[in-house]
mmCIF file of C-alpha atoms in Angstrom:
data_model
loop_
_atom_site.group_PDB
_atom_site.id
_atom_site.type_symbol
_atom_site.label_atom_id
_atom_site.label_comp_id
_atom_site.label_asym_id
_atom_site.label_seq_id
_atom_site.Cartn_x
_atom_site.Cartn_y
_atom_site.Cartn_z
ATOM 1 C CA MET A 21 16.635 8.405 -14.265
ATOM 2 C CA LYS A 22 17.361 5.070 -12.612
ATOM 3 C CA VAL A 23 14.197 3.010 -12.062
ATOM 4 C CA LEU A 24 13.547 -0.058 -9.893
ATOM 5 C CA VAL A 25 10.415 -2.136 -10.561
ATOM 6 C CA ILE A 26 9.177 -4.540 -7.875
ATOM 7 C CA GLY A 27 7.423 -7.733 -9.004
ATOM 8 C CA SER A 28 7.770 -10.769 -11.229
ATOM 9 C CA GLY A 29 4.692 -11.061 -13.459
ATOM 10 C CA ALA A 30 3.577 -10.074 -16.949
ATOM 11 C CA ARG A 31 2.351 -6.734 -15.594
ATOM 12 C CA GLU A 32 5.898 -5.986 -14.411
ATOM 13 C CA HIS A 33 7.319 -7.191 -17.745
ATOM 14 C CA ALA A 34 4.931 -4.799 -19.539
ATOM 15 C CA LEU A 35 6.007 -1.956 -17.241
ATOM 16 C CA CYS A 36 9.694 -2.802 -17.717
ATOM 17 C CA ARG A 37 9.274 -3.052 -21.497
ATOM 18 C CA SER A 38 7.694 0.428 -21.655
ATOM 19 C CA LEU A 39 10.301 1.888 -19.299
ATOM 20 C CA SER A 40 13.133 0.315 -21.324
ATOM 21 C CA LEU A 41 11.832 2.176 -24.411
ATOM 22 C CA ASP A 42 11.779 5.508 -22.525
ATOM 23 C CA PRO A 43 14.848 7.632 -23.468
ATOM 24 C CA ASP A 44 14.827 9.217 -19.976
ATOM 25 C CA VAL A 45 15.487 5.863 -18.284
ATOM 26 C CA THR A 46 19.251 5.415 -17.979
ATOM 27 C CA ALA A 47 19.219 2.260 -15.851
ATOM 28 C CA LEU A 48 16.404 -0.239 -15.297
ATOM 29 C CA HIS A 49 16.324 -2.749 -12.460
ATOM 30 C CA CYS A 50 13.680 -5.287 -11.428
ATOM 31 C CA ALA A 51 13.335 -7.392 -8.287
ATOM 32 C CA PRO A 52 12.841 -10.290 -8.386
ATOM 33 C CA GLY A 53 11.773 -10.251 -12.072
ATOM 34 C CA ASN A 54 11.538 -13.294 -14.351
ATOM 35 C CA ALA A 55 13.200 -14.855 -17.406
ATOM 36 C CA GLY A 56 11.632 -12.376 -19.836
ATOM 37 C CA ILE A 57 12.248 -9.251 -17.753
ATOM 38 C CA ALA A 58 15.937 -10.242 -17.654
ATOM 39 C CA GLU A 59 16.157 -9.212 -21.326
ATOM 40 C CA VAL A 60 15.312 -5.555 -20.574
ATOM 41 C CA ALA A 61 16.309 -5.015 -16.928
ATOM 42 C CA GLU A 62 18.981 -6.063 -14.444
ATOM 43 C CA LEU A 63 17.465 -8.528 -11.960
ATOM 44 C CA HIS A 64 17.990 -8.563 -8.191
ATOM 45 C CA GLN A 65 16.812 -10.971 -5.519
ATOM 46 C CA VAL A 66 14.640 -9.395 -2.846
ATOM 47 C CA ASP A 67 11.661 -10.347 -0.720
ATOM 48 C CA ALA A 68 9.052 -8.127 -2.376
ATOM 49 C CA LEU A 69 6.997 -8.069 0.847
ATOM 50 C CA ASP A 70 9.899 -6.774 2.971
ATOM 51 C CA GLY A 71 9.760 -2.980 2.844
ATOM 52 C CA THR A 72 13.094 -2.549 4.621
ATOM 53 C CA ALA A 73 14.837 -4.849 2.124
ATOM 54 C CA VAL A 74 13.226 -3.142 -0.881
ATOM 55 C CA ALA A 75 14.186 0.331 0.432
ATOM 56 C CA ALA A 76 17.754 -0.851 1.069
ATOM 57 C CA LEU A 77 18.024 -2.237 -2.476
ATOM 58 C CA ALA A 78 16.635 0.992 -3.965
ATOM 59 C CA THR A 79 19.148 3.024 -1.940
ATOM 60 C CA GLU A 80 22.037 0.773 -2.933
ATOM 61 C CA LEU A 81 21.112 1.059 -6.640
ATOM 62 C CA GLY A 82 20.694 4.833 -6.442
ATOM 63 C CA ALA A 83 17.134 4.446 -7.752
ATOM 64 C CA GLU A 84 15.354 7.725 -8.474
ATOM 65 C CA LEU A 85 11.955 6.057 -8.865
ATOM 66 C CA VAL A 86 10.587 2.795 -7.458
ATOM 67 C CA VAL A 87 7.502 1.245 -9.099
ATOM 68 C CA VAL A 88 5.686 -1.335 -6.958
ATOM 69 C CA GLY A 89 3.786 -3.670 -9.282
ATOM 70 C CA PRO A 90 1.752 -6.242 -7.283
ATOM 71 C CA GLU A 91 -0.901 -5.683 -4.634
ATOM 72 C CA ALA A 92 0.586 -7.783 -1.810
ATOM 73 C CA PRO A 93 3.687 -5.561 -1.313
ATOM 74 C CA LEU A 94 1.486 -2.444 -1.379
ATOM 75 C CA VAL A 95 -0.867 -3.837 1.267
ATOM 76 C CA ALA A 96 2.236 -4.851 3.260
ATOM 77 C CA GLY A 97 3.437 -1.212 3.301
ATOM 78 C CA VAL A 98 6.441 -1.526 0.979
ATOM 79 C CA ALA A 99 5.752 1.861 -0.628
ATOM 80 C CA ASP A 100 5.819 3.512 2.827
ATOM 81 C CA ALA A 101 9.274 2.097 3.558
ATOM 82 C CA VAL A 102 10.643 3.383 0.244
ATOM 83 C CA ARG A 103 9.114 6.839 0.830
ATOM 84 C CA GLU A 104 10.651 6.957 4.293
ATOM 85 C CA ALA A 105 14.025 6.320 2.644
ATOM 86 C CA GLY A 106 13.478 9.528 0.662
ATOM 87 C CA ILE A 107 12.973 7.853 -2.731
ATOM 88 C CA PRO A 108 9.983 8.710 -4.959
ATOM 89 C CA VAL A 109 7.703 5.665 -5.239
ATOM 90 C CA PHE A 110 4.790 4.890 -7.532
ATOM 91 C CA GLY A 111 2.256 3.056 -5.403
ATOM 92 C CA PRO A 112 -0.108 3.856 -2.534
ATOM 93 C CA SER A 113 0.620 3.664 1.180
ATOM 94 C CA GLU A 114 -0.374 0.627 3.227
ATOM 95 C CA GLU A 115 -3.433 2.487 4.511
ATOM 96 C CA ALA A 116 -4.528 3.676 1.062
ATOM 97 C CA ALA A 117 -3.930 0.220 -0.457
ATOM 98 C CA GLN A 118 -6.789 -1.042 1.730
ATOM 99 C CA LEU A 119 -8.979 0.076 -1.193
ATOM 100 C CA GLU A 120 -7.909 -3.272 -2.637
ATOM 101 C CA GLY A 121 -6.869 -5.036 0.541
ATOM 102 C CA SER A 122 -10.380 -4.928 1.999
ATOM 103 C CA LYS A 123 -13.593 -5.059 -0.052
ATOM 104 C CA ALA A 124 -15.486 -3.807 3.024
ATOM 105 C CA PHE A 125 -13.190 -0.767 3.325
ATOM 106 C CA ALA A 126 -13.668 -0.012 -0.386
ATOM 107 C CA LYS A 127 -17.457 -0.164 0.033
ATOM 108 C CA ASP A 128 -17.214 2.275 2.954
ATOM 109 C CA VAL A 129 -15.124 4.709 0.888
ATOM 110 C CA MET A 130 -17.566 4.455 -2.028
ATOM 111 C CA ALA A 131 -20.468 5.216 0.303
ATOM 112 C CA GLY A 132 -18.640 8.288 1.624
ATOM 113 C CA ALA A 133 -17.754 9.452 -1.886
ATOM 114 C CA GLY A 134 -21.206 8.820 -3.358
ATOM 115 C CA VAL A 135 -19.771 6.392 -5.909
ATOM 116 C CA PRO A 136 -22.333 4.123 -7.620
ATOM 117 C CA THR A 137 -21.763 0.448 -6.747
ATOM 118 C CA ALA A 138 -23.673 -2.757 -6.026
ATOM 119 C CA ARG A 139 -25.724 -3.000 -2.835
ATOM 120 C CA SER A 140 -23.908 -5.298 -0.420
ATOM 121 C CA TYR A 141 -23.612 -6.862 3.026
ATOM 122 C CA VAL A 142 -20.434 -7.593 4.968
ATOM 123 C CA CYS A 143 -20.775 -11.017 6.640
ATOM 124 C CA THR A 144 -18.660 -12.800 9.244
ATOM 125 C CA THR A 145 -20.887 -15.760 10.162
ATOM 126 C CA PRO A 146 -22.644 -18.503 8.126
ATOM 127 C CA GLU A 147 -25.987 -17.152 9.370
ATOM 128 C CA GLU A 148 -25.250 -13.624 8.110
ATOM 129 C CA ALA A 149 -24.076 -15.027 4.775
ATOM 130 C CA ALA A 150 -27.216 -17.149 4.350
ATOM 131 C CA GLU A 151 -29.395 -14.128 5.106
ATOM 132 C CA ALA A 152 -27.547 -11.934 2.589
ATOM 133 C CA LEU A 153 -27.668 -14.604 -0.125
ATOM 134 C CA ASP A 154 -31.396 -14.975 0.442
ATOM 135 C CA ALA A 155 -31.905 -11.192 0.288
ATOM 136 C CA PHE A 156 -30.249 -10.809 -3.128
ATOM 137 C CA GLY A 157 -31.139 -14.154 -4.756
ATOM 138 C CA ALA A 158 -29.359 -15.757 -7.703
ATOM 139 C CA PRO A 159 -26.955 -15.250 -9.355
ATOM 140 C CA TYR A 160 -24.987 -15.042 -6.105
ATOM 141 C CA VAL A 161 -21.888 -12.814 -5.829
ATOM 142 C CA VAL A 162 -19.573 -13.739 -2.932
ATOM 143 C CA LYS A 163 -16.253 -11.910 -2.461
ATOM 144 C CA ASP A 164 -13.456 -12.725 -0.046
ATOM 145 C CA ASP A 165 -12.857 -9.472 1.865
ATOM 146 C CA GLY A 166 -9.055 -9.810 1.630
ATOM 147 C CA LEU A 167 -6.515 -10.276 -1.150
ATOM 148 C CA ALA A 168 -7.006 -13.417 -3.244
ATOM 149 C CA ALA A 169 -4.920 -12.772 -6.400
ATOM 150 C CA GLY A 170 -8.019 -12.117 -8.509
ATOM 151 C CA LYS A 171 -9.570 -15.465 -7.592
ATOM 152 C CA GLY A 172 -11.504 -14.608 -4.414
ATOM 153 C CA VAL A 173 -14.803 -13.942 -6.160
ATOM 154 C CA VAL A 174 -17.463 -16.561 -6.867
ATOM 155 C CA VAL A 175 -20.427 -15.758 -9.120
ATOM 156 C CA THR A 176 -22.800 -18.715 -9.225
ATOM 157 C CA GLY A 177 -26.421 -19.787 -9.469
ATOM 158 C CA ASP A 178 -25.688 -22.607 -7.019
ATOM 159 C CA LEU A 179 -26.683 -21.563 -3.490
ATOM 160 C CA GLU A 180 -24.631 -24.316 -1.844
ATOM 161 C CA ALA A 181 -21.494 -23.306 -3.780
ATOM 162 C CA ALA A 182 -22.054 -19.686 -2.692
ATOM 163 C CA LYS A 183 -22.403 -20.727 0.960
ATOM 164 C CA GLU A 184 -19.314 -22.942 0.693
ATOM 165 C CA HIS A 185 -17.168 -20.050 -0.597
ATOM 166 C CA ALA A 186 -18.506 -17.751 2.121
ATOM 167 C CA ALA A 187 -17.694 -20.352 4.787
ATOM 168 C CA ALA A 188 -14.111 -20.653 3.502
ATOM 169 C CA CYS A 189 -13.469 -16.918 4.052
ATOM 170 C CA GLU A 190 -13.045 -15.132 7.378
ATOM 171 C CA ARG A 191 -15.089 -12.192 6.177
ATOM 172 C CA VAL A 192 -17.047 -11.857 2.939
ATOM 173 C CA VAL A 193 -18.850 -9.179 1.005
ATOM 174 C CA ILE A 194 -22.067 -10.498 -0.541
ATOM 175 C CA GLU A 195 -23.625 -8.208 -3.102
ATOM 176 C CA GLU A 196 -26.258 -7.904 -5.786
ATOM 177 C CA PHE A 197 -25.346 -9.177 -9.243
ATOM 178 C CA LEU A 198 -24.565 -6.424 -11.743
ATOM 179 C CA ASP A 199 -25.725 -7.028 -15.315
ATOM 180 C CA GLY A 200 -23.990 -5.698 -18.426
ATOM 181 C CA PRO A 201 -20.476 -5.763 -19.901
ATOM 182 C CA GLU A 202 -17.431 -5.166 -17.705
ATOM 183 C CA VAL A 203 -14.753 -2.522 -18.273
ATOM 184 C CA SER A 204 -11.384 -1.959 -16.618
ATOM 185 C CA LEU A 205 -10.345 1.675 -16.340
ATOM 186 C CA PHE A 206 -6.979 2.656 -14.846
ATOM 187 C CA ALA A 207 -6.191 6.105 -13.538
ATOM 188 C CA ILE A 208 -2.846 7.489 -12.452
ATOM 189 C CA THR A 209 -3.118 9.892 -9.522
ATOM 190 C CA ASP A 210 -0.852 11.855 -7.181
ATOM 191 C CA GLY A 211 -3.615 12.076 -4.577
ATOM 192 C CA VAL A 212 -5.155 15.234 -6.058
ATOM 193 C CA THR A 213 -5.010 15.165 -9.852
ATOM 194 C CA VAL A 214 -6.508 12.103 -11.579
ATOM 195 C CA LEU A 215 -5.315 11.084 -15.044
ATOM 196 C CA PRO A 216 -7.439 8.322 -16.615
ATOM 197 C CA LEU A 217 -5.836 5.921 -19.101
ATOM 198 C CA GLN A 218 -7.630 4.142 -21.959
ATOM 199 C CA PRO A 219 -10.248 1.525 -21.023
ATOM 200 C CA ALA A 220 -9.744 -2.199 -21.581
ATOM 201 C CA GLN A 221 -11.766 -5.368 -21.141
ATOM 202 C CA ASP A 222 -10.366 -8.540 -19.633
ATOM 203 C CA PHE A 223 -11.604 -12.139 -19.613
ATOM 204 C CA LYS A 224 -11.760 -13.698 -16.145
ATOM 205 C CA ARG A 225 -13.160 -17.142 -16.915
ATOM 206 C CA ALA A 226 -10.754 -19.948 -17.802
ATOM 207 C CA LEU A 227 -12.554 -21.279 -20.872
ATOM 208 C CA ASP A 228 -13.988 -19.996 -24.164
ATOM 209 C CA GLY A 229 -17.462 -18.516 -24.009
ATOM 210 C CA ASP A 230 -16.840 -17.286 -20.443
ATOM 211 C CA GLU A 231 -17.145 -20.814 -19.080
ATOM 212 C CA GLY A 232 -15.115 -22.443 -16.322
ATOM 213 C CA PRO A 233 -13.727 -21.074 -13.050
ATOM 214 C CA ASN A 234 -12.566 -17.520 -12.355
ATOM 215 C CA THR A 235 -8.877 -16.849 -12.985
ATOM 216 C CA GLY A 236 -6.525 -13.911 -12.623
ATOM 217 C CA GLY A 237 -7.366 -13.065 -16.265
ATOM 218 C CA MET A 238 -6.930 -14.986 -19.539
ATOM 219 C CA GLY A 239 -6.625 -12.084 -21.974
ATOM 220 C CA ALA A 240 -7.615 -8.493 -22.692
ATOM 221 C CA TYR A 241 -8.111 -5.940 -25.445
ATOM 222 C CA SER A 242 -8.202 -2.183 -25.964
ATOM 223 C CA PRO A 243 -9.835 0.054 -27.188
ATOM 224 C CA LEU A 244 -13.495 -0.870 -26.667
ATOM 225 C CA PRO A 245 -15.270 -0.036 -29.941
ATOM 226 C CA TRP A 246 -18.685 -0.617 -28.329
ATOM 227 C CA ALA A 247 -18.168 1.776 -25.397
ATOM 228 C CA GLU A 248 -19.773 5.208 -25.256
ATOM 229 C CA PRO A 249 -17.323 7.955 -26.332
ATOM 230 C CA LYS A 250 -17.880 9.808 -23.038
ATOM 231 C CA LEU A 251 -17.355 6.741 -20.829
ATOM 232 C CA VAL A 252 -13.900 7.770 -19.537
ATOM 233 C CA GLU A 253 -15.040 11.318 -18.791
ATOM 234 C CA GLU A 254 -18.163 10.022 -17.006
ATOM 235 C CA VAL A 255 -16.180 7.547 -14.863
ATOM 236 C CA LEU A 256 -13.613 10.238 -14.012
ATOM 237 C CA GLU A 257 -16.398 12.522 -12.740
ATOM 238 C CA SER A 258 -18.606 9.951 -10.987
ATOM 239 C CA VAL A 259 -16.048 7.409 -9.706
ATOM 240 C CA LEU A 260 -12.335 8.197 -9.899
ATOM 241 C CA GLN A 261 -12.123 11.844 -8.782
ATOM 242 C CA PRO A 262 -14.694 11.452 -5.947
ATOM 243 C CA THR A 263 -12.811 8.390 -4.634
ATOM 244 C CA VAL A 264 -9.434 10.158 -4.656
ATOM 245 C CA ASP A 265 -11.036 13.218 -2.993
ATOM 246 C CA GLU A 266 -12.650 11.015 -0.306
ATOM 247 C CA MET A 267 -9.364 9.220 0.426
ATOM 248 C CA ARG A 268 -7.630 12.583 0.879
ATOM 249 C CA ARG A 269 -10.477 13.825 3.109
ATOM 250 C CA ARG A 270 -9.986 10.765 5.335
ATOM 251 C CA GLY A 271 -6.306 11.560 5.785
ATOM 252 C CA THR A 272 -5.176 8.576 3.687
ATOM 253 C CA PRO A 273 -4.378 10.169 0.313
ATOM 254 C CA PHE A 274 -4.115 7.668 -2.540
ATOM 255 C CA SER A 275 -1.254 8.095 -4.997
ATOM 256 C CA GLY A 276 -0.309 5.566 -7.632
ATOM 257 C CA LEU A 277 -2.601 3.526 -9.864
ATOM 258 C CA LEU A 278 -6.309 3.427 -9.062
ATOM 259 C CA TYR A 279 -8.004 0.631 -11.000
ATOM 260 C CA ALA A 280 -11.789 0.665 -11.304
ATOM 261 C CA GLY A 281 -13.504 -2.549 -12.359
ATOM 262 C CA LEU A 282 -16.833 -1.398 -13.774
ATOM 263 C CA ALA A 283 -20.115 -2.898 -14.933
ATOM 264 C CA ILE A 284 -22.027 -0.954 -17.580
ATOM 265 C CA THR A 285 -25.499 -1.846 -16.303
ATOM 266 C CA SER A 286 -28.985 -0.975 -17.502
ATOM 267 C CA ARG A 287 -29.028 1.580 -14.644
ATOM 268 C CA GLY A 288 -25.669 3.129 -15.575
ATOM 269 C CA VAL A 289 -22.040 2.600 -14.560
ATOM 270 C CA ARG A 290 -21.459 0.707 -11.301
ATOM 271 C CA VAL A 291 -18.144 -0.089 -9.584
ATOM 272 C CA ILE A 292 -17.517 -3.821 -9.125
ATOM 273 C CA GLU A 293 -14.199 -3.378 -7.329
ATOM 274 C CA PHE A 294 -11.155 -1.165 -6.881
ATOM 275 C CA ASN A 295 -7.569 -2.318 -7.206
ATOM 276 C CA ALA A 296 -4.546 -0.357 -5.987
ATOM 277 C CA ARG A 297 -2.205 -1.245 -8.857
ATOM 278 C CA PHE A 298 -2.019 -1.893 -12.593
ATOM 279 C CA GLY A 299 -4.283 -4.822 -13.532
ATOM 280 C CA ASP A 300 -2.976 -7.939 -15.236
ATOM 281 C CA PRO A 301 -3.580 -8.638 -18.167
ATOM 282 C CA GLU A 302 -5.116 -5.227 -19.005
ATOM 283 C CA THR A 303 -1.796 -3.425 -18.429
ATOM 284 C CA GLN A 304 -0.323 -5.357 -21.339
ATOM 285 C CA VAL A 305 -2.789 -3.841 -23.851
ATOM 286 C CA VAL A 306 -3.077 -0.373 -22.293
ATOM 287 C CA LEU A 307 0.701 0.170 -22.287
ATOM 288 C CA ALA A 308 0.926 -1.244 -25.825
ATOM 289 C CA ARG A 309 -1.182 1.753 -26.929
ATOM 290 C CA LEU A 310 0.461 4.462 -24.764
ATOM 291 C CA LYS A 311 2.787 6.724 -26.795
ATOM 292 C CA THR A 312 3.774 9.153 -24.021
ATOM 293 C CA PRO A 313 6.996 7.936 -22.327
ATOM 294 C CA LEU A 314 6.028 6.121 -19.131
ATOM 295 C CA ALA A 315 8.717 7.100 -16.609
ATOM 296 C CA GLY A 316 7.793 10.794 -16.539
ATOM 297 C CA ILE A 317 4.117 9.987 -15.886
ATOM 298 C CA LEU A 318 4.912 7.661 -12.983
ATOM 299 C CA LEU A 319 7.445 10.108 -11.507
ATOM 300 C CA ALA A 320 4.912 12.970 -11.702
ATOM 301 C CA ALA A 321 2.420 10.832 -9.730
ATOM 302 C CA ALA A 322 5.111 9.951 -7.176
ATOM 303 C CA THR A 323 6.152 13.594 -6.699
ATOM 304 C CA GLY A 324 2.738 15.297 -6.750
ATOM 305 C CA THR A 325 3.214 17.082 -10.062
ATOM 306 C CA LEU A 326 0.647 15.361 -12.332
ATOM 307 C CA ALA A 327 -1.214 18.640 -12.914
ATOM 308 C CA HIS A 328 1.789 19.955 -14.896
ATOM 309 C CA LEU A 329 1.906 16.977 -17.282
ATOM 310 C CA GLU A 330 1.073 17.366 -20.979
ATOM 311 C CA PRO A 331 -2.045 15.426 -22.119
ATOM 312 C CA LEU A 332 -1.253 11.768 -22.754
ATOM 313 C CA ARG A 333 -0.742 10.599 -26.340
ATOM 314 C CA TRP A 334 -2.281 7.318 -27.525
ATOM 315 C CA SER A 335 -1.898 5.108 -30.572
ATOM 316 C CA ASP A 336 -4.998 4.686 -32.748
ATOM 317 C CA GLU A 337 -4.107 1.013 -33.100
ATOM 318 C CA ALA A 338 -5.850 -1.783 -31.214
ATOM 319 C CA ALA A 339 -4.054 -4.199 -28.887
ATOM 320 C CA VAL A 340 -4.896 -7.753 -27.820
ATOM 321 C CA THR A 341 -3.159 -9.979 -25.275
ATOM 322 C CA VAL A 342 -3.687 -13.734 -24.917
ATOM 323 C CA VAL A 343 -2.580 -15.526 -21.741
ATOM 324 C CA ILE A 344 -0.927 -18.929 -22.046
ATOM 325 C CA ALA A 345 -1.505 -20.783 -18.779
ATOM 326 C CA SER A 346 0.027 -23.950 -17.425
ATOM 327 C CA HIS A 347 -1.615 -27.337 -17.080
ATOM 328 C CA ASN A 348 -4.358 -27.423 -14.391
ATOM 329 C CA TYR A 349 -4.572 -23.627 -13.928
ATOM 330 C CA PRO A 350 -6.391 -22.044 -12.016
ATOM 331 C CA ASP A 351 -6.167 -25.008 -9.623
ATOM 332 C CA THR A 352 -2.679 -26.091 -8.501
ATOM 333 C CA PRO A 353 -0.711 -25.504 -11.726
ATOM 334 C CA ARG A 354 2.033 -27.764 -12.983
ATOM 335 C CA THR A 355 5.373 -25.963 -13.210
ATOM 336 C CA GLY A 356 8.846 -26.763 -14.539
ATOM 337 C CA ASP A 357 7.756 -27.426 -18.139
ATOM 338 C CA THR A 358 10.052 -26.116 -20.876
ATOM 339 C CA VAL A 359 8.839 -23.168 -22.980
ATOM 340 C CA THR A 360 9.993 -23.078 -26.623
ATOM 341 C CA GLY A 361 9.152 -20.933 -29.654
ATOM 342 C CA LEU A 362 10.002 -17.589 -28.033
ATOM 343 C CA ASP A 363 12.849 -16.974 -30.492
ATOM 344 C CA GLU A 364 10.505 -17.724 -33.407
ATOM 345 C CA VAL A 365 8.057 -15.058 -32.233
ATOM 346 C CA ALA A 366 10.887 -12.537 -31.826
ATOM 347 C CA ALA A 367 12.227 -13.345 -35.319
ATOM 348 C CA GLN A 368 8.954 -13.544 -37.234
ATOM 349 C CA ASP A 369 6.326 -11.468 -35.432
ATOM 350 C CA ALA A 370 8.163 -8.446 -34.018
ATOM 351 C CA PRO A 371 7.526 -5.568 -33.726
ATOM 352 C CA HIS A 372 3.754 -6.104 -34.039
ATOM 353 C CA ALA A 373 3.648 -9.016 -31.585
ATOM 354 C CA TYR A 374 5.816 -9.880 -28.595
ATOM 355 C CA VAL A 375 5.771 -12.123 -25.549
ATOM 356 C CA LEU A 376 5.563 -10.836 -21.981
ATOM 357 C CA HIS A 377 6.569 -13.332 -19.306
ATOM 358 C CA ALA A 378 4.294 -13.928 -16.305
ATOM 359 C CA GLY A 379 5.400 -17.102 -14.542
ATOM 360 C CA THR A 380 8.800 -18.143 -15.925
ATOM 361 C CA ARG A 381 12.309 -18.805 -14.684
ATOM 362 C CA PHE A 382 15.587 -20.047 -16.096
ATOM 363 C CA ASP A 383 16.581 -23.712 -15.704
ATOM 364 C CA GLY A 384 20.118 -23.547 -17.031
ATOM 365 C CA ASP A 385 19.689 -21.908 -20.449
ATOM 366 C CA ALA A 386 16.085 -23.082 -20.829
ATOM 367 C CA VAL A 387 13.001 -21.025 -19.956
ATOM 368 C CA VAL A 388 10.550 -23.076 -17.890
ATOM 369 C CA SER A 389 7.107 -22.426 -16.430
ATOM 370 C CA ALA A 390 7.046 -21.178 -12.841
ATOM 371 C CA GLY A 391 3.416 -20.285 -12.207
ATOM 372 C CA GLY A 392 -0.192 -20.597 -13.335
ATOM 373 C CA ARG A 393 -0.194 -17.876 -15.949
ATOM 374 C CA VAL A 394 3.044 -18.330 -17.873
ATOM 375 C CA LEU A 395 3.041 -15.880 -20.802
ATOM 376 C CA SER A 396 1.029 -12.949 -22.171
ATOM 377 C CA VAL A 397 1.297 -12.825 -25.963
ATOM 378 C CA THR A 398 0.553 -9.241 -26.959
ATOM 379 C CA ALA A 399 -0.019 -7.762 -30.420
ATOM 380 C CA SER A 400 -1.094 -4.488 -32.012
ATOM 381 C CA GLY A 401 -2.911 -3.929 -35.277
ATOM 382 C CA GLU A 402 -4.914 -1.429 -37.286
ATOM 383 C CA ASP A 403 -8.072 -2.827 -35.663
ATOM 384 C CA LEU A 404 -9.027 -5.602 -33.251
ATOM 385 C CA THR A 405 -9.284 -8.150 -36.064
ATOM 386 C CA GLU A 406 -5.681 -7.573 -37.154
ATOM 387 C CA ALA A 407 -4.416 -7.427 -33.559
ATOM 388 C CA ARG A 408 -6.163 -10.742 -32.803
ATOM 389 C CA GLU A 409 -4.718 -12.416 -35.895
ATOM 390 C CA ARG A 410 -1.206 -11.305 -34.990
ATOM 391 C CA ALA A 411 -1.570 -12.358 -31.354
ATOM 392 C CA TYR A 412 -2.879 -15.830 -32.159
ATOM 393 C CA ARG A 413 -0.280 -16.349 -34.914
ATOM 394 C CA ALA A 414 2.399 -15.718 -32.274
ATOM 395 C CA VAL A 415 0.595 -17.978 -29.766
ATOM 396 C CA SER A 416 0.697 -20.817 -32.316
ATOM 397 C CA ARG A 417 4.518 -20.714 -32.374
ATOM 398 C CA ILE A 418 4.859 -21.270 -28.628
ATOM 399 C CA ARG A 419 5.111 -24.774 -27.198
ATOM 400 C CA LEU A 420 4.484 -25.554 -23.538
ATOM 401 C CA ASP A 421 3.417 -29.067 -22.596
ATOM 402 C CA GLY A 422 -0.147 -29.193 -21.246
ATOM 403 C CA SER A 423 -0.685 -25.459 -21.715
ATOM 404 C CA GLN A 424 -4.065 -23.836 -22.238
ATOM 405 C CA HIS A 425 -5.334 -20.560 -23.650
ATOM 406 C CA ARG A 426 -8.653 -19.085 -24.688
ATOM 407 C CA THR A 427 -9.288 -18.818 -28.428
ATOM 408 C CA ASP A 428 -11.992 -16.127 -28.222
ATOM 409 C CA ILE A 429 -10.202 -13.115 -26.712
ATOM 410 C CA ALA A 430 -11.729 -9.967 -28.306
ATOM 411 C CA ALA A 431 -13.528 -12.131 -30.910
ATOM 412 C CA LYS A 432 -17.004 -10.712 -30.315
ATOM 413 C CA ALA A 433 -15.782 -7.103 -30.108
ATOM 414 C CA ALA A 434 -13.782 -7.549 -33.337
ATOM 415 C CA ALA A 435 -16.752 -9.104 -35.161
ATOM 416 C CA ASP A 436 -19.163 -6.429 -33.950
ATOM 417 C CA ALA A 437 -16.742 -3.641 -34.908
ATOM 418 C CA SER A 438 -16.278 -5.056 -38.420
ATOM 419 C CA ARG A 439 -20.057 -5.000 -38.945
ATOM 420 C CA ARG A 440 -20.355 -1.334 -38.010
ATOM 421 C CA PRO A 441 -20.613 1.116 -40.925
#
């Protein structure tokens, strides 16, 4: 089949890489893509937020499946426009994408579905925010109700900082702090059947030891050796299936990728947030472990036939991804710096390690930085220790002036796993 992927980040590069390895994919296109995606897909210029333009491009290319990567086009209704053009699309409708587009909407759906989550208040005035912050106490959790590219959440012990963030947002959700480790679990759904993928853990803070400001994610790993064996089954039954059933009951069926950000608390699993698309950087490690060809899974979700799919096959290997970010990220990042060392990684570290591009573009023949998160260096290994070693060896070959990366991605999980009998 001919496939068109919409987006330009490392998540889309990971999707395109997996699709390019699928024997059923005869032609692969990406719009707008980036310098790395250009190696595996034909790039096209399009405004990813313009549903009419995306549908026209898909029609012109004869695409038989469109995969919408980022959240903003989904919330803007791009998937609806492609569906109306009669082309199967992987991604929820504008209405269903409000699960990510509005934290308040997601809380309402969770209440209707009986999904366990943090207690919360929706606030629109400084007075309401102050009252909610006082009710829950520190640490304070303040979430921008709308889309904020993974950076709209502040978790702080500083009351003034919490109030400041609340004041900067039109509408906020203030909620109780959830203790315990966090897990990302993706599920592919056609609106009825829910197919969970393997769990991953990502690292939101900019600096080692979970210090520094929140980012869009600085790295991830999978599997989670410390997680309960029944975790996926439990989350499917208590979170994913009830949410999909509730969305259908409301007349806004959700098809595409349902992402549950979870906290494994002392009181059990609680939902931190929902996303309406593959998460970045967790997609990089989850797809690195998926052995079932990807295109057929996404097409089954887009055409309502997931129930007929064979069980997914997974590699027993571990995967780790390390994000290389540009100078000054997550504040206003510096762009236009030359990236070198990519050929060295391809020559010396493949196939165990490879580089997925997040924010890059071509400047003549050179690859230069074009965003905050620039590259996701991804590696597989027999266990997390080997996957980490391979990932960081590849990271060491890459040169980008002023760049930064965390050195502790999956370190604790790898050390703990190695101590287990």
